[in-house]
Coordinates of C-alpha atoms in Angstrom, one line a residue:
M834 CA 27.4 17.2 81.8
L835 CA 25.0 19.4 83.8
Q836 CA 25.5 19.2 87.6
S837 CA 22.7 18.8 90.1
G838 CA 21.4 21.9 91.8
M839 CA 20.8 19.9 95.0
D840 CA 22.6 20.6 98.3
G841 CA 22.3 19.2 101.8
E842 CA 20.4 22.1 103.2
D843 CA 17.7 22.2 100.4
A844 CA 17.3 18.6 99.3
M845 CA 14.3 19.2 97.1
A846 CA 15.5 22.4 95.3
I847 CA 15.4 22.0 91.5
G848 CA 18.3 23.5 89.5
T849 CA 18.7 21.1 86.5
V850 CA 15.9 19.7 84.4
G851 CA 15.9 16.9 81.8
V852 CA 13.3 16.7 79.1
V853 CA 12.6 13.5 77.2
G854 CA 11.0 14.2 73.9
A855 CA 11.9 17.1 71.5
G856 CA 8.5 17.4 69.8
Q857 CA 6.2 20.3 70.2
M858 CA 5.6 19.7 74.0
G859 CA 9.2 18.9 74.8
N860 CA 10.5 21.9 73.0
G861 CA 8.0 24.1 74.8
I862 CA 8.9 22.7 78.2
A863 CA 12.6 23.2 77.5
H864 CA 11.9 26.7 76.3
V865 CA 10.0 27.9 79.5
M866 CA 12.4 26.1 81.8
A867 CA 15.5 27.7 80.3
L868 CA 13.8 31.1 80.2
A869 CA 13.1 30.7 84.0
G870 CA 16.7 30.0 84.7
Y871 CA 16.9 26.2 84.8
E872 CA 19.7 24.4 83.1
V873 CA 18.1 22.0 80.6
L874 CA 19.2 18.8 78.9
L875 CA 16.9 17.7 76.1
T876 CA 16.9 14.2 74.5
D877 CA 14.9 12.4 71.8
S878 CA 15.3 9.0 70.2
N879 CA 14.7 10.7 66.8
P880 CA 18.0 12.4 65.7
E881 CA 16.2 14.7 63.3
A882 CA 13.8 16.0 66.0
L883 CA 16.7 16.5 68.3
A884 CA 18.8 18.4 65.7
A885 CA 15.8 20.7 65.0
A886 CA 15.0 21.4 68.6
S887 CA 17.3 24.3 69.3
G888 CA 16.2 26.1 66.1
T889 CA 12.6 25.6 67.1
V890 CA 13.2 27.1 70.5
A891 CA 15.1 30.0 69.0
R892 CA 12.2 30.8 66.6
N893 CA 9.7 30.7 69.4
L894 CA 11.9 32.9 71.6
D895 CA 12.1 35.3 68.6
R896 CA 8.3 35.6 68.6
Q897 CA 8.3 36.6 72.2
L898 CA 11.1 39.1 71.5
R899 CA 9.2 40.7 68.7
K900 CA 6.2 41.1 71.0
G901 CA 8.3 42.7 73.7
A902 CA 7.7 39.8 76.1
I903 CA 11.4 39.1 76.6
T904 CA 14.7 40.9 76.0
D905 CA 17.6 40.0 73.7
E906 CA 19.6 39.2 76.8
A907 CA 16.9 36.8 78.1
K908 CA 16.8 35.1 74.8
A909 CA 20.5 34.6 74.6
Q910 CA 20.7 33.3 78.2
A911 CA 17.8 30.9 77.7
L912 CA 19.4 29.4 74.5
A913 CA 22.7 29.0 76.4
R914 CA 21.0 27.0 79.1
I915 CA 19.6 24.3 76.7
R916 CA 21.8 21.4 75.7
T917 CA 20.8 18.3 73.7
T918 CA 22.0 14.7 73.9
P919 CA 21.0 11.6 72.1
T920 CA 21.8 9.5 75.2
L921 CA 18.9 9.1 77.7
A922 CA 21.2 8.0 80.5
E923 CA 22.9 11.5 80.6
L924 CA 19.7 12.8 82.2
G925 CA 20.1 10.5 85.2
P926 CA 22.0 12.8 87.5
L927 CA 19.7 15.8 87.1
D928 CA 17.3 17.1 89.7
M929 CA 14.1 16.6 87.7
V930 CA 13.3 14.7 84.5
I931 CA 10.1 15.4 82.6
E932 CA 9.0 12.8 80.1
A933 CA 7.1 14.5 77.1
A934 CA 7.0 11.6 74.6
T935 CA 4.0 10.5 72.6
E936 CA 0.7 9.7 74.4
R937 CA 1.2 6.0 74.4
E938 CA 1.7 4.2 77.7
A939 CA 4.0 1.5 76.4
V940 CA 6.4 4.2 75.1
K941 CA 6.4 6.1 78.3
A942 CA 6.9 3.0 80.5
A943 CA 9.8 1.9 78.3
I944 CA 11.4 5.4 78.7
F945 CA 11.2 5.2 82.5
E946 CA 12.5 1.7 82.7
A947 CA 15.5 2.6 80.6
L948 CA 16.1 5.7 82.7
V949 CA 15.8 4.2 86.2
P950 CA 19.2 2.5 86.4
H951 CA 20.9 5.8 85.7
L952 CA 19.0 8.1 88.1
A953 CA 20.5 9.8 91.1
P954 CA 18.8 9.0 94.4
H955 CA 17.3 12.5 94.7
T956 CA 16.0 12.8 91.1
I957 CA 12.3 13.6 90.7
L958 CA 10.5 12.0 87.8
A959 CA 7.6 13.6 86.1
T960 CA 5.4 12.8 83.1
N961 CA 3.6 15.3 80.8
T962 CA 0.9 12.8 80.0
S963 CA -2.5 14.3 79.3
S964 CA -4.5 11.3 80.4
I965 CA -2.6 8.1 81.5
S966 CA -2.6 6.9 85.1
I967 CA 0.2 8.5 87.1
T968 CA 0.1 5.7 89.7
R969 CA 0.5 3.1 87.0
L970 CA 3.4 4.8 85.3
A971 CA 5.1 5.4 88.7
S972 CA 4.9 1.7 89.5
R973 CA 7.2 1.1 86.5
T974 CA 10.0 3.0 88.4
D975 CA 12.0 2.6 91.5
R976 CA 10.7 5.8 93.1
P977 CA 6.9 6.1 93.0
E978 CA 7.1 8.6 95.9
K979 CA 9.2 10.9 93.7
F980 CA 6.9 10.6 90.7
L981 CA 4.1 12.9 89.6
G982 CA 2.2 14.3 86.6
V983 CA 3.2 17.8 85.4
H984 CA 0.8 18.4 82.5
F985 CA 1.6 21.5 80.5
M986 CA -0.9 22.9 78.0
N987 CA -0.1 23.5 74.3
P988 CA 1.6 25.8 73.3
V989 CA 3.6 25.7 76.4
P990 CA 5.2 29.2 76.2
L991 CA 1.8 30.8 75.9
M992 CA -0.6 28.8 78.1
Q993 CA -0.8 29.7 81.7
L994 CA -2.0 26.4 83.3
V995 CA -0.1 23.4 84.5
E996 CA -2.0 20.5 86.0
L997 CA -0.2 18.8 88.9
I998 CA -1.3 15.2 89.5
R999 CA -0.2 13.1 92.4
G1000 CA 0.0 9.3 92.1
I1001 CA -1.1 7.3 95.1
A1002 CA 2.5 7.2 96.5
T1003 CA 3.7 10.8 95.6
D1004 CA 5.1 12.4 98.7
D1005 CA 4.5 15.9 99.9
E1006 CA 8.1 17.1 99.3
T1007 CA 7.9 16.0 95.6
F1008 CA 4.6 17.7 95.1
E1009 CA 5.8 20.9 96.7
A1010 CA 9.0 20.9 94.7
A1011 CA 7.0 20.6 91.5
H1012 CA 4.6 23.3 92.6
A1013 CA 7.6 25.6 93.2
V1014 CA 8.9 25.0 89.7
V1015 CA 5.5 26.0 88.2
E1016 CA 5.5 29.2 90.3
R1017 CA 9.0 30.0 89.1
L1018 CA 7.8 29.6 85.5
G1019 CA 5.2 32.2 86.2
K1020 CA 2.4 29.8 85.5
T1021 CA -0.6 28.7 87.6
A1022 CA -0.8 25.2 89.0
A1023 CA -4.1 23.3 89.3
T1024 CA -4.1 20.2 91.4
A1025 CA -5.9 17.2 89.8
Q1026 CA -6.7 13.7 91.1
D1027 CA -5.3 10.7 89.4
F1028 CA -8.3 9.7 87.3
P1029 CA -8.4 9.2 83.5
A1030 CA -7.6 12.5 81.6
F1031 CA -7.5 14.5 84.9
I1032 CA -9.4 17.8 84.6
V1033 CA -8.8 19.6 81.3
N1034 CA -9.0 16.7 79.0
R1035 CA -11.8 15.0 81.0
I1036 CA -13.9 18.0 80.0
L1037 CA -12.3 19.1 76.7
M1038 CA -12.0 15.8 74.8
P1039 CA -15.6 14.6 75.1
M1040 CA -16.6 18.0 73.7
I1041 CA -14.3 17.5 70.7
N1042 CA -15.5 13.9 70.4
E1043 CA -19.2 15.1 70.4
A1044 CA -18.3 17.7 67.7
V1045 CA -16.9 14.8 65.6
Y1046 CA -20.1 12.9 66.2
A1047 CA -22.1 15.9 65.0
L1048 CA -20.1 15.9 61.8
F1049 CA -20.3 12.1 61.5
E1050 CA -24.1 12.2 61.8
G1051 CA -24.5 15.1 59.4
V1052 CA -25.8 17.5 62.0
G1053 CA -23.5 20.1 60.7
T1054 CA -20.5 20.7 58.4
V1055 CA -16.9 21.3 59.6
E1056 CA -17.4 25.0 59.0
S1057 CA -20.8 25.3 60.7
I1058 CA -19.8 23.2 63.8
D1059 CA -16.7 25.4 64.3
A1060 CA -18.5 28.6 63.6
C1061 CA -21.3 27.7 66.1
M1062 CA -18.8 27.1 68.9
R1063 CA -16.7 30.2 68.1
L1064 CA -19.5 32.6 67.7
G1065 CA -22.2 30.9 69.8
A1066 CA -20.1 29.8 72.8
N1067 CA -17.3 32.5 72.4
H1068 CA -14.6 29.8 72.1
P1069 CA -11.4 31.2 70.5
M1070 CA -11.1 28.1 68.3
G1071 CA -13.8 25.7 67.0
P1072 CA -13.6 22.1 68.3
L1073 CA -12.6 20.5 65.0
E1074 CA -10.0 23.2 64.3
L1075 CA -8.7 22.6 67.9
A1076 CA -8.6 18.8 67.3
D1077 CA -6.4 19.4 64.3
F1078 CA -4.1 21.6 66.4
I1079 CA -3.8 19.0 69.2
G1080 CA -3.4 16.1 66.8
L1081 CA -6.3 13.6 66.0
D1082 CA -4.1 10.7 67.1
T1083 CA -3.7 12.3 70.5
C1084 CA -7.4 13.1 70.8
L1085 CA -8.2 9.4 69.9
A1086 CA -5.7 8.1 72.4
I1087 CA -7.2 10.3 75.2
M1088 CA -10.7 9.2 74.4
N1089 CA -9.6 5.6 74.5
V1090 CA -8.1 6.2 77.9
L1091 CA -11.4 7.6 79.1
Y1092 CA -13.4 4.8 77.6
D1093 CA -11.2 2.1 79.0
G1094 CA -10.8 3.8 82.4
F1095 CA -14.5 4.4 83.0
A1096 CA -16.2 1.7 80.9
D1097 CA -18.9 4.3 80.1
T1098 CA -20.3 4.6 76.6
K1099 CA -20.4 8.4 76.8
Y1100 CA -16.7 8.3 76.3
R1101 CA -16.8 6.0 73.2
P1102 CA -14.6 7.5 70.5
C1103 CA -16.4 8.5 67.4
P1104 CA -15.8 6.1 64.5
L1105 CA -15.0 9.0 62.2
L1106 CA -12.2 10.2 64.5
A1107 CA -10.7 6.7 64.3
K1108 CA -11.1 6.7 60.5
Y1109 CA -9.2 9.9 60.1
V1110 CA -6.4 8.5 62.3
E1111 CA -6.3 5.3 60.2
A1112 CA -5.9 7.5 57.1
G1113 CA -3.0 9.3 58.7
W1114 CA -4.9 12.5 58.6
L1115 CA -3.8 13.7 62.0
G1116 CA -4.3 17.5 61.7
R1117 CA -1.9 20.3 61.3
K1118 CA 1.2 18.1 61.8
T1119 CA 0.4 16.0 58.7
R1120 CA -1.3 18.9 56.9
R1121 CA -4.6 17.1 56.7
G1122 CA -7.3 16.5 59.2
F1123 CA -10.8 18.0 59.5
Y1124 CA -9.2 20.8 57.5
D1125 CA -6.8 20.5 54.5
Y1126 CA -3.7 22.7 55.2
R1127 CA -1.8 22.0 52.0
G1128 CA -3.0 25.2 50.3
E1129 CA -2.7 28.9 51.1
S1130 CA -5.5 28.7 53.6
P1131 CA -7.2 25.8 55.4
V1132 CA -10.1 24.1 53.6
P1133 CA -12.7 21.8 55.3
S1134 CA -12.1 18.2 54.4
R1135 CA -15.8 17.3 54.3

């Protein structure tokens, strides 16, 4: 078992990190934490996802190696720092635990409630949620003062930003410890207030939703909408292509959080977005979304 990096003189130092969720975000968080020198313990309720995690991290490290961003030694050391376990309770003694499960509040709350009985007194809890209330999630634990949002961007190894979100009870020591982690990762921390979807998704998701409305109302095709935003607004990726990359289920979940949280019709999810999710067309991860990814190159789905 990983040992805590805490000592009496530096009570909020982080040395060991647990990550709950071995999907794209969890893998990415484990990757950057290990590369920065943290000892990482990764868990997932899905045995297949957990078994695939180390291989995914290794492939992503190989990409960085080929680009000259890291050395062979750094890759080997990072992989050696990552362990996996099917047992959530094993993360309890660590210095910090980051939940990176699916963007559903009931799932996240259940993880924290299962974890709480096993936590060491000093353990900081964090959630990678992209939209859900930090204060409300913290209230499901025994340590709201040691709870905060640490929202990484996707893909984690490449994206520079991390949103840090304090709940109403988050204390200064916890926030400062999390800020120090972000700095050690070589990333930039942006402080956001605990309102629905924080900063990035408060701005990004309504734009994506509006692009879906433009498609729904026949204003443009998938190709023309994406081309307009790439070439007319200099975006690196069109909004519908980006929605596929993020996952249409995640986009819909965040729009629902915004709509429920503000009760404002400007955040109403487009019915076409809901229809794609109902069909199971969630984007790249299911190989169908606003584009069809089953062939050699993506083809617009409408």
